[in-house]
Amino acid sequence: MLLVPLAAVLLLLGGAYGWAVSRSVQQAFYTQQVGDLGTFVTSARQALRSSSADVLDGELRRYRELYGTTVVVVDRSGRPWAPLADAALVLDEPTAGKVQLALSGRRSDLPELVVLPWQLAEQSLVEPIVDDGDVIGAVVMSARVDAPRAEIVRQWLVLAIVCALAIVAGLFVVLRLATWVLKPVHRVDLAMEAIERGDMDARISDETGPPELRRMILLFNRMAGEIERVVSRQQEFALNASHELRNPLSALLLRLESLATGLDQSWDGEVEATREEGRRMTRILDTLLGFARGSDRAALQDPIDLAALAERRVAAWRDAAAAKGVALELRLDGPVPAAADETIAESALDAVIDNAVKFSPSGSTIDVSAERTADGCVLAVRDRGPGIPDDEREHMTDRFWRSARTDATPGSGLGLAIATDLLATVGGRLQVEAADGSGLRVLLHLPGAEAR
């Protein structure tokens, strides 16, 4: 951002200076020619008056030897008169035209100035010789342009070298300045990557750079400390909660076993269902403990059968649904292997079924299905409740969001949000869509796995 304007300014100023140099060198060259031409006009007038070209001849030859410029004096007829060695010289057509113009009493114009040195071409200057108001001849000067051309090229080369050095110096300064400015940003970027990887104690100790960035680093360190404190408290709470809940759950399961010894065989199904719920609670606590410790959930994505999982959860929810007058129907076409954590899939499905039972009218049916798709597996829960308008449906997975039409129904607005977060940990997602007729269809997308 700094180097481009610098280069543009240098090119603009360098171009203007190069143009001025080219004109200045040419003007100086032609001014010198005009001055010398006036001197020779005076000498030639005296020589033509005396009809003797001896003195003038020596001057012209000496001038040619010193400066490489050819000066020829023509008489009133337009024929070369001096120097004598050029008496038989034939002038080219443009020069002859200028001579005729001069013999008529008019001076020839100076050559037009050019910009590029290679455009500079040799041109003749012709000055009339006037004696008592009569034109008695003309002086023709043809100077070589090698010297002014070389001078223009030399100054342009010096200008190019100066501009190149200025750009190099500017590049050095800009790089140093950019490094000074961006180095703190780079350190912030590295620290953010470290925090994202789980290194919550990552901090930036070197507070160099502009004052604004030093303040940013200070605020970043404070923010990182606050995040570490909050995450640490959350982990401690999850660890404490999972540990404190494990003891009463174990006691509850022991009491269940004691009670089971005094029941007849007709209660075996209920006892076994209660045992399974206890074991599921234990798995949930283990999962909570794993999240609190920050363990890698990818390692727990073993193949599970979503059909069997759906069958178990529907059986567990059937009594609660029947108490509200709602029927649960299971639609399966065979095993549906998925790569996911079983506890996470169960918890997400429970949250969706809980919502469906809560908002379904009495006498309606909830359909639960599991199937394989082209990109994985899907657990679907379709209810026949009032549904949600399109403009509100996208907010259903937001935490604590509840529709204004269902405020009278008990709930916290966390079920689908928790299910969404759980699925994200195993590479899945939750989708809510309107069902045909009425109600909603909630889809739990999970990665597929090879059948075992």
mmCIF file with all atom_site columns, C-alpha atoms in Angstrom, residues 77-238:
data_model
loop_
_atom_site.group_PDB
_atom_site.id
_atom_site.type_symbol
_atom_site.label_atom_id
_atom_site.label_alt_id
_atom_site.label_comp_id
_atom_site.label_asym_id
_atom_site.label_entity_id
_atom_site.label_seq_id
_atom_site.pdbx_PDB_ins_code
_atom_site.Cartn_x
_atom_site.Cartn_y
_atom_site.Cartn_z
_atom_site.occupancy
_atom_site.B_iso_or_equiv
_atom_site.pdbx_formal_charge
_atom_site.auth_seq_id
_atom_site.auth_comp_id
_atom_site.auth_asym_id
_atom_site.auth_atom_id
_atom_site.pdbx_PDB_model_num
ATOM 1   C CA . SER A 1 77  ? 22.406  32.477  -56.366 1.00 0.00 ? 77  SER A CA 1
ATOM 2   C CA . GLY A 1 78  ? 22.250  29.718  -53.768 1.00 0.00 ? 78  GLY A CA 1
ATOM 3   C CA . ARG A 1 79  ? 25.559  28.063  -54.755 1.00 0.00 ? 79  ARG A CA 1
ATOM 4   C CA . PRO A 1 80  ? 28.107  27.143  -52.047 1.00 0.00 ? 80  PRO A CA 1
ATOM 5   C CA . TRP A 1 81  ? 30.755  29.892  -51.914 1.00 0.00 ? 81  TRP A CA 1
ATOM 6   C CA . ALA A 1 82  ? 32.813  29.052  -48.814 1.00 0.00 ? 82  ALA A CA 1
ATOM 7   C CA . PRO A 1 83  ? 34.662  27.109  -47.718 1.00 0.00 ? 83  PRO A CA 1
ATOM 8   C CA . LEU A 1 84  ? 36.255  26.590  -51.064 1.00 0.00 ? 84  LEU A CA 1
ATOM 9   C CA . ALA A 1 85  ? 36.499  22.824  -50.513 1.00 0.00 ? 85  ALA A CA 1
ATOM 10  C CA . ASP A 1 86  ? 32.665  22.658  -50.433 1.00 0.00 ? 86  ASP A CA 1
ATOM 11  C CA . ALA A 1 87  ? 32.149  24.743  -53.561 1.00 0.00 ? 87  ALA A CA 1
ATOM 12  C CA . ALA A 1 88  ? 30.890  21.703  -55.435 1.00 0.00 ? 88  ALA A CA 1
ATOM 13  C CA . LEU A 1 89  ? 28.639  20.581  -52.533 1.00 0.00 ? 89  LEU A CA 1
ATOM 14  C CA . VAL A 1 90  ? 25.088  19.722  -53.501 1.00 0.00 ? 90  VAL A CA 1
ATOM 15  C CA . LEU A 1 91  ? 22.607  20.616  -50.780 1.00 0.00 ? 91  LEU A CA 1
ATOM 16  C CA . ASP A 1 92  ? 19.804  18.159  -49.994 1.00 0.00 ? 92  ASP A CA 1
ATOM 17  C CA . GLU A 1 93  ? 16.256  19.104  -50.832 1.00 0.00 ? 93  GLU A CA 1
ATOM 18  C CA . PRO A 1 94  ? 15.090  20.220  -47.334 1.00 0.00 ? 94  PRO A CA 1
ATOM 19  C CA . THR A 1 95  ? 18.249  22.322  -46.875 1.00 0.00 ? 95  THR A CA 1
ATOM 20  C CA . ALA A 1 96  ? 17.913  23.798  -50.364 1.00 0.00 ? 96  ALA A CA 1
ATOM 21  C CA . GLY A 1 97  ? 14.362  24.814  -49.538 1.00 0.00 ? 97  GLY A CA 1
ATOM 22  C CA . LYS A 1 98  ? 15.528  26.558  -46.363 1.00 0.00 ? 98  LYS A CA 1
ATOM 23  C CA . VAL A 1 99  ? 18.251  28.330  -48.376 1.00 0.00 ? 99  VAL A CA 1
ATOM 24  C CA . GLN A 1 100 ? 15.718  29.673  -50.853 1.00 0.00 ? 100 GLN A CA 1
ATOM 25  C CA . LEU A 1 101 ? 13.585  30.839  -47.954 1.00 0.00 ? 101 LEU A CA 1
ATOM 26  C CA . ALA A 1 102 ? 16.578  32.611  -46.409 1.00 0.00 ? 102 ALA A CA 1
ATOM 27  C CA . LEU A 1 103 ? 17.574  34.234  -49.717 1.00 0.00 ? 103 LEU A CA 1
ATOM 28  C CA . SER A 1 104 ? 14.080  35.672  -49.848 1.00 0.00 ? 104 SER A CA 1
ATOM 29  C CA . GLY A 1 105 ? 14.799  37.408  -46.553 1.00 0.00 ? 105 GLY A CA 1
ATOM 30  C CA . ARG A 1 106 ? 13.112  35.031  -44.087 1.00 0.00 ? 106 ARG A CA 1
ATOM 31  C CA . ARG A 1 107 ? 14.791  33.166  -41.294 1.00 0.00 ? 107 ARG A CA 1
ATOM 32  C CA . SER A 1 108 ? 14.206  29.424  -40.918 1.00 0.00 ? 108 SER A CA 1
ATOM 33  C CA . ASP A 1 109 ? 12.449  28.240  -37.775 1.00 0.00 ? 109 ASP A CA 1
ATOM 34  C CA . LEU A 1 110 ? 14.294  26.312  -35.095 1.00 0.00 ? 110 LEU A CA 1
ATOM 35  C CA . PRO A 1 111 ? 13.767  22.522  -35.220 1.00 0.00 ? 111 PRO A CA 1
ATOM 36  C CA . GLU A 1 112 ? 10.852  21.237  -33.186 1.00 0.00 ? 112 GLU A CA 1
ATOM 37  C CA . LEU A 1 113 ? 11.862  19.870  -29.795 1.00 0.00 ? 113 LEU A CA 1
ATOM 38  C CA . VAL A 1 114 ? 11.363  16.123  -29.262 1.00 0.00 ? 114 VAL A CA 1
ATOM 39  C CA . VAL A 1 115 ? 11.010  14.032  -26.090 1.00 0.00 ? 115 VAL A CA 1
ATOM 40  C CA . LEU A 1 116 ? 12.855  10.817  -26.857 1.00 0.00 ? 116 LEU A CA 1
ATOM 41  C CA . PRO A 1 117 ? 16.585  11.091  -27.608 1.00 0.00 ? 117 PRO A CA 1
ATOM 42  C CA . TRP A 1 118 ? 16.435  8.713   -30.574 1.00 0.00 ? 118 TRP A CA 1
ATOM 43  C CA . GLN A 1 119 ? 13.896  11.037  -32.197 1.00 0.00 ? 119 GLN A CA 1
ATOM 44  C CA . LEU A 1 120 ? 16.530  13.761  -32.302 1.00 0.00 ? 120 LEU A CA 1
ATOM 45  C CA . ALA A 1 121 ? 17.688  14.009  -35.950 1.00 0.00 ? 121 ALA A CA 1
ATOM 46  C CA . GLU A 1 122 ? 20.243  16.187  -37.688 1.00 0.00 ? 122 GLU A CA 1
ATOM 47  C CA . GLN A 1 123 ? 18.683  19.335  -39.182 1.00 0.00 ? 123 GLN A CA 1
ATOM 48  C CA . SER A 1 124 ? 20.214  22.377  -40.862 1.00 0.00 ? 124 SER A CA 1
ATOM 49  C CA . LEU A 1 125 ? 19.860  25.973  -39.677 1.00 0.00 ? 125 LEU A CA 1
ATOM 50  C CA . VAL A 1 126 ? 19.951  28.660  -42.363 1.00 0.00 ? 126 VAL A CA 1
ATOM 51  C CA . GLU A 1 127 ? 20.421  32.380  -41.643 1.00 0.00 ? 127 GLU A CA 1
ATOM 52  C CA . PRO A 1 128 ? 20.255  35.068  -44.387 1.00 0.00 ? 128 PRO A CA 1
ATOM 53  C CA . ILE A 1 129 ? 23.172  37.498  -44.852 1.00 0.00 ? 129 ILE A CA 1
ATOM 54  C CA . VAL A 1 130 ? 21.781  40.991  -45.178 1.00 0.00 ? 130 VAL A CA 1
ATOM 55  C CA . ASP A 1 131 ? 23.832  43.993  -46.304 1.00 0.00 ? 131 ASP A CA 1
ATOM 56  C CA . ASP A 1 132 ? 22.156  47.415  -46.419 1.00 0.00 ? 132 ASP A CA 1
ATOM 57  C CA . GLY A 1 133 ? 18.763  45.763  -46.590 1.00 0.00 ? 133 GLY A CA 1
ATOM 58  C CA . ASP A 1 134 ? 19.692  43.383  -49.414 1.00 0.00 ? 134 ASP A CA 1
ATOM 59  C CA . VAL A 1 135 ? 20.153  39.657  -49.033 1.00 0.00 ? 135 VAL A CA 1
ATOM 60  C CA . ILE A 1 136 ? 23.609  38.831  -50.422 1.00 0.00 ? 136 ILE A CA 1
ATOM 61  C CA . GLY A 1 137 ? 23.807  35.222  -49.298 1.00 0.00 ? 137 GLY A CA 1
ATOM 62  C CA . ALA A 1 138 ? 23.064  32.775  -46.495 1.00 0.00 ? 138 ALA A CA 1
ATOM 63  C CA . VAL A 1 139 ? 24.904  30.705  -43.895 1.00 0.00 ? 139 VAL A CA 1
ATOM 64  C CA . VAL A 1 140 ? 23.986  27.014  -43.631 1.00 0.00 ? 140 VAL A CA 1
ATOM 65  C CA . MET A 1 141 ? 24.934  25.200  -40.404 1.00 0.00 ? 141 MET A CA 1
ATOM 66  C CA . SER A 1 142 ? 24.520  21.397  -40.134 1.00 0.00 ? 142 SER A CA 1
ATOM 67  C CA . ALA A 1 143 ? 25.475  20.184  -36.672 1.00 0.00 ? 143 ALA A CA 1
ATOM 68  C CA . ARG A 1 144 ? 25.681  16.564  -35.557 1.00 0.00 ? 144 ARG A CA 1
ATOM 69  C CA . VAL A 1 145 ? 23.262  15.637  -32.773 1.00 0.00 ? 145 VAL A CA 1
ATOM 70  C CA . ASP A 1 146 ? 25.375  12.858  -31.224 1.00 0.00 ? 146 ASP A CA 1
ATOM 71  C CA . ALA A 1 147 ? 26.484  15.100  -28.359 1.00 0.00 ? 147 ALA A CA 1
ATOM 72  C CA . PRO A 1 148 ? 23.015  16.310  -27.224 1.00 0.00 ? 148 PRO A CA 1
ATOM 73  C CA . ARG A 1 149 ? 21.576  12.829  -27.730 1.00 0.00 ? 149 ARG A CA 1
ATOM 74  C CA . ALA A 1 150 ? 24.326  11.287  -25.588 1.00 0.00 ? 150 ALA A CA 1
ATOM 75  C CA . GLU A 1 151 ? 23.791  13.970  -22.927 1.00 0.00 ? 151 GLU A CA 1
ATOM 76  C CA . ILE A 1 152 ? 20.053  13.250  -22.776 1.00 0.00 ? 152 ILE A CA 1
ATOM 77  C CA . VAL A 1 153 ? 20.685  9.488   -22.516 1.00 0.00 ? 153 VAL A CA 1
ATOM 78  C CA . ARG A 1 154 ? 23.307  10.059  -19.802 1.00 0.00 ? 154 ARG A CA 1
ATOM 79  C CA . GLN A 1 155 ? 20.987  12.180  -17.694 1.00 0.00 ? 155 GLN A CA 1
ATOM 80  C CA . TRP A 1 156 ? 18.144  9.710   -18.224 1.00 0.00 ? 156 TRP A CA 1
ATOM 81  C CA . LEU A 1 157 ? 20.381  6.863   -17.033 1.00 0.00 ? 157 LEU A CA 1
ATOM 82  C CA . VAL A 1 158 ? 21.334  8.882   -13.953 1.00 0.00 ? 158 VAL A CA 1
ATOM 83  C CA . LEU A 1 159 ? 17.635  9.556   -13.352 1.00 0.00 ? 159 LEU A CA 1
ATOM 84  C CA . ALA A 1 160 ? 16.765  5.860   -13.744 1.00 0.00 ? 160 ALA A CA 1
ATOM 85  C CA . ILE A 1 161 ? 19.515  4.854   -11.311 1.00 0.00 ? 161 ILE A CA 1
ATOM 86  C CA . VAL A 1 162 ? 18.338  7.439   -8.774  1.00 0.00 ? 162 VAL A CA 1
ATOM 87  C CA . CYS A 1 163 ? 14.716  6.269   -9.110  1.00 0.00 ? 163 CYS A CA 1
ATOM 88  C CA . ALA A 1 164 ? 15.769  2.619   -8.778  1.00 0.00 ? 164 ALA A CA 1
ATOM 89  C CA . LEU A 1 165 ? 17.795  3.406   -5.661  1.00 0.00 ? 165 LEU A CA 1
ATOM 90  C CA . ALA A 1 166 ? 14.872  5.383   -4.244  1.00 0.00 ? 166 ALA A CA 1
ATOM 91  C CA . ILE A 1 167 ? 12.501  2.471   -4.895  1.00 0.00 ? 167 ILE A CA 1
ATOM 92  C CA . VAL A 1 168 ? 14.944  0.018   -3.291  1.00 0.00 ? 168 VAL A CA 1
ATOM 93  C CA . ALA A 1 169 ? 15.317  2.309   -0.297  1.00 0.00 ? 169 ALA A CA 1
ATOM 94  C CA . GLY A 1 170 ? 11.544  2.736   -0.145  1.00 0.00 ? 170 GLY A CA 1
ATOM 95  C CA . LEU A 1 171 ? 11.079  -1.017  -0.377  1.00 0.00 ? 171 LEU A CA 1
ATOM 96  C CA . PHE A 1 172 ? 13.505  -1.529  2.503   1.00 0.00 ? 172 PHE A CA 1
ATOM 97  C CA . VAL A 1 173 ? 11.764  1.105   4.608   1.00 0.00 ? 173 VAL A CA 1
ATOM 98  C CA . VAL A 1 174 ? 8.311   -0.227  3.746   1.00 0.00 ? 174 VAL A CA 1
ATOM 99  C CA . LEU A 1 175 ? 9.290   -3.813  4.548   1.00 0.00 ? 175 LEU A CA 1
ATOM 100 C CA . ARG A 1 176 ? 10.789  -2.767  7.851   1.00 0.00 ? 176 ARG A CA 1
ATOM 101 C CA . LEU A 1 177 ? 7.709   -0.706  8.641   1.00 0.00 ? 177 LEU A CA 1
ATOM 102 C CA . ALA A 1 178 ? 5.369   -3.505  7.576   1.00 0.00 ? 178 ALA A CA 1
ATOM 103 C CA . THR A 1 179 ? 7.317   -5.999  9.687   1.00 0.00 ? 179 THR A CA 1
ATOM 104 C CA . TRP A 1 180 ? 7.151   -3.647  12.662  1.00 0.00 ? 180 TRP A CA 1
ATOM 105 C CA . VAL A 1 181 ? 3.401   -3.195  12.198  1.00 0.00 ? 181 VAL A CA 1
ATOM 106 C CA . LEU A 1 182 ? 2.441   -6.764  11.272  1.00 0.00 ? 182 LEU A CA 1
ATOM 107 C CA . LYS A 1 183 ? 4.704   -8.675  13.658  1.00 0.00 ? 183 LYS A CA 1
ATOM 108 C CA . PRO A 1 184 ? 2.310   -8.157  16.620  1.00 0.00 ? 184 PRO A CA 1
ATOM 109 C CA . VAL A 1 185 ? -0.611  -9.235  14.403  1.00 0.00 ? 185 VAL A CA 1
ATOM 110 C CA . HIS A 1 186 ? 1.300   -12.396 13.481  1.00 0.00 ? 186 HIS A CA 1
ATOM 111 C CA . ARG A 1 187 ? 1.914   -13.143 17.149  1.00 0.00 ? 187 ARG A CA 1
ATOM 112 C CA . VAL A 1 188 ? -1.781  -12.632 17.892  1.00 0.00 ? 188 VAL A CA 1
ATOM 113 C CA . ASP A 1 189 ? -2.613  -15.025 15.061  1.00 0.00 ? 189 ASP A CA 1
ATOM 114 C CA . LEU A 1 190 ? -0.262  -17.685 16.463  1.00 0.00 ? 190 LEU A CA 1
ATOM 115 C CA . ALA A 1 191 ? -1.688  -17.248 19.952  1.00 0.00 ? 191 ALA A CA 1
ATOM 116 C CA . MET A 1 192 ? -5.254  -17.603 18.639  1.00 0.00 ? 192 MET A CA 1
ATOM 117 C CA . GLU A 1 193 ? -4.295  -20.797 16.811  1.00 0.00 ? 193 GLU A CA 1
ATOM 118 C CA . ALA A 1 194 ? -2.774  -22.133 20.043  1.00 0.00 ? 194 ALA A CA 1
ATOM 119 C CA . ILE A 1 195 ? -5.966  -21.344 21.983  1.00 0.00 ? 195 ILE A CA 1
ATOM 120 C CA . GLU A 1 196 ? -8.043  -22.996 19.250  1.00 0.00 ? 196 GLU A CA 1
ATOM 121 C CA . ARG A 1 197 ? -5.928  -26.157 19.650  1.00 0.00 ? 197 ARG A CA 1
ATOM 122 C CA . GLY A 1 198 ? -6.726  -26.140 23.356  1.00 0.00 ? 198 GLY A CA 1
ATOM 123 C CA . ASP A 1 199 ? -3.618  -24.405 24.719  1.00 0.00 ? 199 ASP A CA 1
ATOM 124 C CA . MET A 1 200 ? -5.588  -22.039 26.923  1.00 0.00 ? 200 MET A CA 1
ATOM 125 C CA . ASP A 1 201 ? -2.507  -20.546 28.617  1.00 0.00 ? 201 ASP A CA 1
ATOM 126 C CA . ALA A 1 202 ? -1.161  -19.095 25.342  1.00 0.00 ? 202 ALA A CA 1
ATOM 127 C CA . ARG A 1 203 ? -0.177  -15.448 25.827  1.00 0.00 ? 203 ARG A CA 1
ATOM 128 C CA . ILE A 1 204 ? 1.787   -12.758 23.992  1.00 0.00 ? 204 ILE A CA 1
ATOM 129 C CA . SER A 1 205 ? 4.728   -11.535 26.058  1.00 0.00 ? 205 SER A CA 1
ATOM 130 C CA . ASP A 1 206 ? 6.481   -9.258  23.514  1.00 0.00 ? 206 ASP A CA 1
ATOM 131 C CA . GLU A 1 207 ? 4.508   -6.013  23.313  1.00 0.00 ? 207 GLU A CA 1
ATOM 132 C CA . THR A 1 208 ? 6.337   -4.290  20.430  1.00 0.00 ? 208 THR A CA 1
ATOM 133 C CA . GLY A 1 209 ? 4.825   -2.434  17.506  1.00 0.00 ? 209 GLY A CA 1
ATOM 134 C CA . PRO A 1 210 ? 2.535   0.601   17.156  1.00 0.00 ? 210 PRO A CA 1
ATOM 135 C CA . PRO A 1 211 ? 0.730   1.811   20.284  1.00 0.00 ? 211 PRO A CA 1
ATOM 136 C CA . GLU A 1 212 ? -2.648  0.688   18.889  1.00 0.00 ? 212 GLU A CA 1
ATOM 137 C CA . LEU A 1 213 ? -1.379  -2.876  18.391  1.00 0.00 ? 213 LEU A CA 1
ATOM 138 C CA . ARG A 1 214 ? 0.300   -2.929  21.800  1.00 0.00 ? 214 ARG A CA 1
ATOM 139 C CA . ARG A 1 215 ? -3.082  -2.071  23.299  1.00 0.00 ? 215 ARG A CA 1
ATOM 140 C CA . MET A 1 216 ? -4.646  -4.830  21.176  1.00 0.00 ? 216 MET A CA 1
ATOM 141 C CA . ILE A 1 217 ? -2.100  -7.323  22.559  1.00 0.00 ? 217 ILE A CA 1
ATOM 142 C CA . LEU A 1 218 ? -2.857  -6.190  26.109  1.00 0.00 ? 218 LEU A CA 1
ATOM 143 C CA . LEU A 1 219 ? -6.593  -6.636  25.538  1.00 0.00 ? 219 LEU A CA 1
ATOM 144 C CA . PHE A 1 220 ? -5.978  -10.001 23.870  1.00 0.00 ? 220 PHE A CA 1
ATOM 145 C CA . ASN A 1 221 ? -4.021  -11.264 26.884  1.00 0.00 ? 221 ASN A CA 1
ATOM 146 C CA . ARG A 1 222 ? -6.814  -10.120 29.184  1.00 0.00 ? 222 ARG A CA 1
ATOM 147 C CA . MET A 1 223 ? -9.418  -11.765 26.960  1.00 0.00 ? 223 MET A CA 1
ATOM 148 C CA . ALA A 1 224 ? -7.410  -14.996 26.808  1.00 0.00 ? 224 ALA A CA 1
ATOM 149 C CA . GLY A 1 225 ? -7.120  -15.000 30.593  1.00 0.00 ? 225 GLY A CA 1
ATOM 150 C CA . GLU A 1 226 ? -10.861 -14.504 30.976  1.00 0.00 ? 226 GLU A CA 1
ATOM 151 C CA . ILE A 1 227 ? -11.588 -17.277 28.449  1.00 0.00 ? 227 ILE A CA 1
ATOM 152 C CA . GLU A 1 228 ? -9.229  -19.613 30.287  1.00 0.00 ? 228 GLU A CA 1
ATOM 153 C CA . ARG A 1 229 ? -10.946 -18.802 33.565  1.00 0.00 ? 229 ARG A CA 1
ATOM 154 C CA . VAL A 1 230 ? -14.437 -19.371 32.137  1.00 0.00 ? 230 VAL A CA 1
ATOM 155 C CA . VAL A 1 231 ? -13.472 -22.615 30.409  1.00 0.00 ? 231 VAL A CA 1
ATOM 156 C CA . SER A 1 232 ? -11.730 -23.821 33.540  1.00 0.00 ? 232 SER A CA 1
ATOM 157 C CA . ARG A 1 233 ? -14.821 -23.121 35.627  1.00 0.00 ? 233 ARG A CA 1
ATOM 158 C CA . GLN A 1 234 ? -17.023 -24.893 33.090  1.00 0.00 ? 234 GLN A CA 1
ATOM 159 C CA . GLN A 1 235 ? -14.747 -27.926 33.118  1.00 0.00 ? 235 GLN A CA 1
ATOM 160 C CA . GLU A 1 236 ? -14.675 -27.937 36.902  1.00 0.00 ? 236 GLU A CA 1
ATOM 161 C CA . PHE A 1 237 ? -18.460 -27.710 37.024  1.00 0.00 ? 237 PHE A CA 1
ATOM 162 C CA . ALA A 1 238 ? -18.859 -30.566 34.514  1.00 0.00 ? 238 ALA A CA 1
#
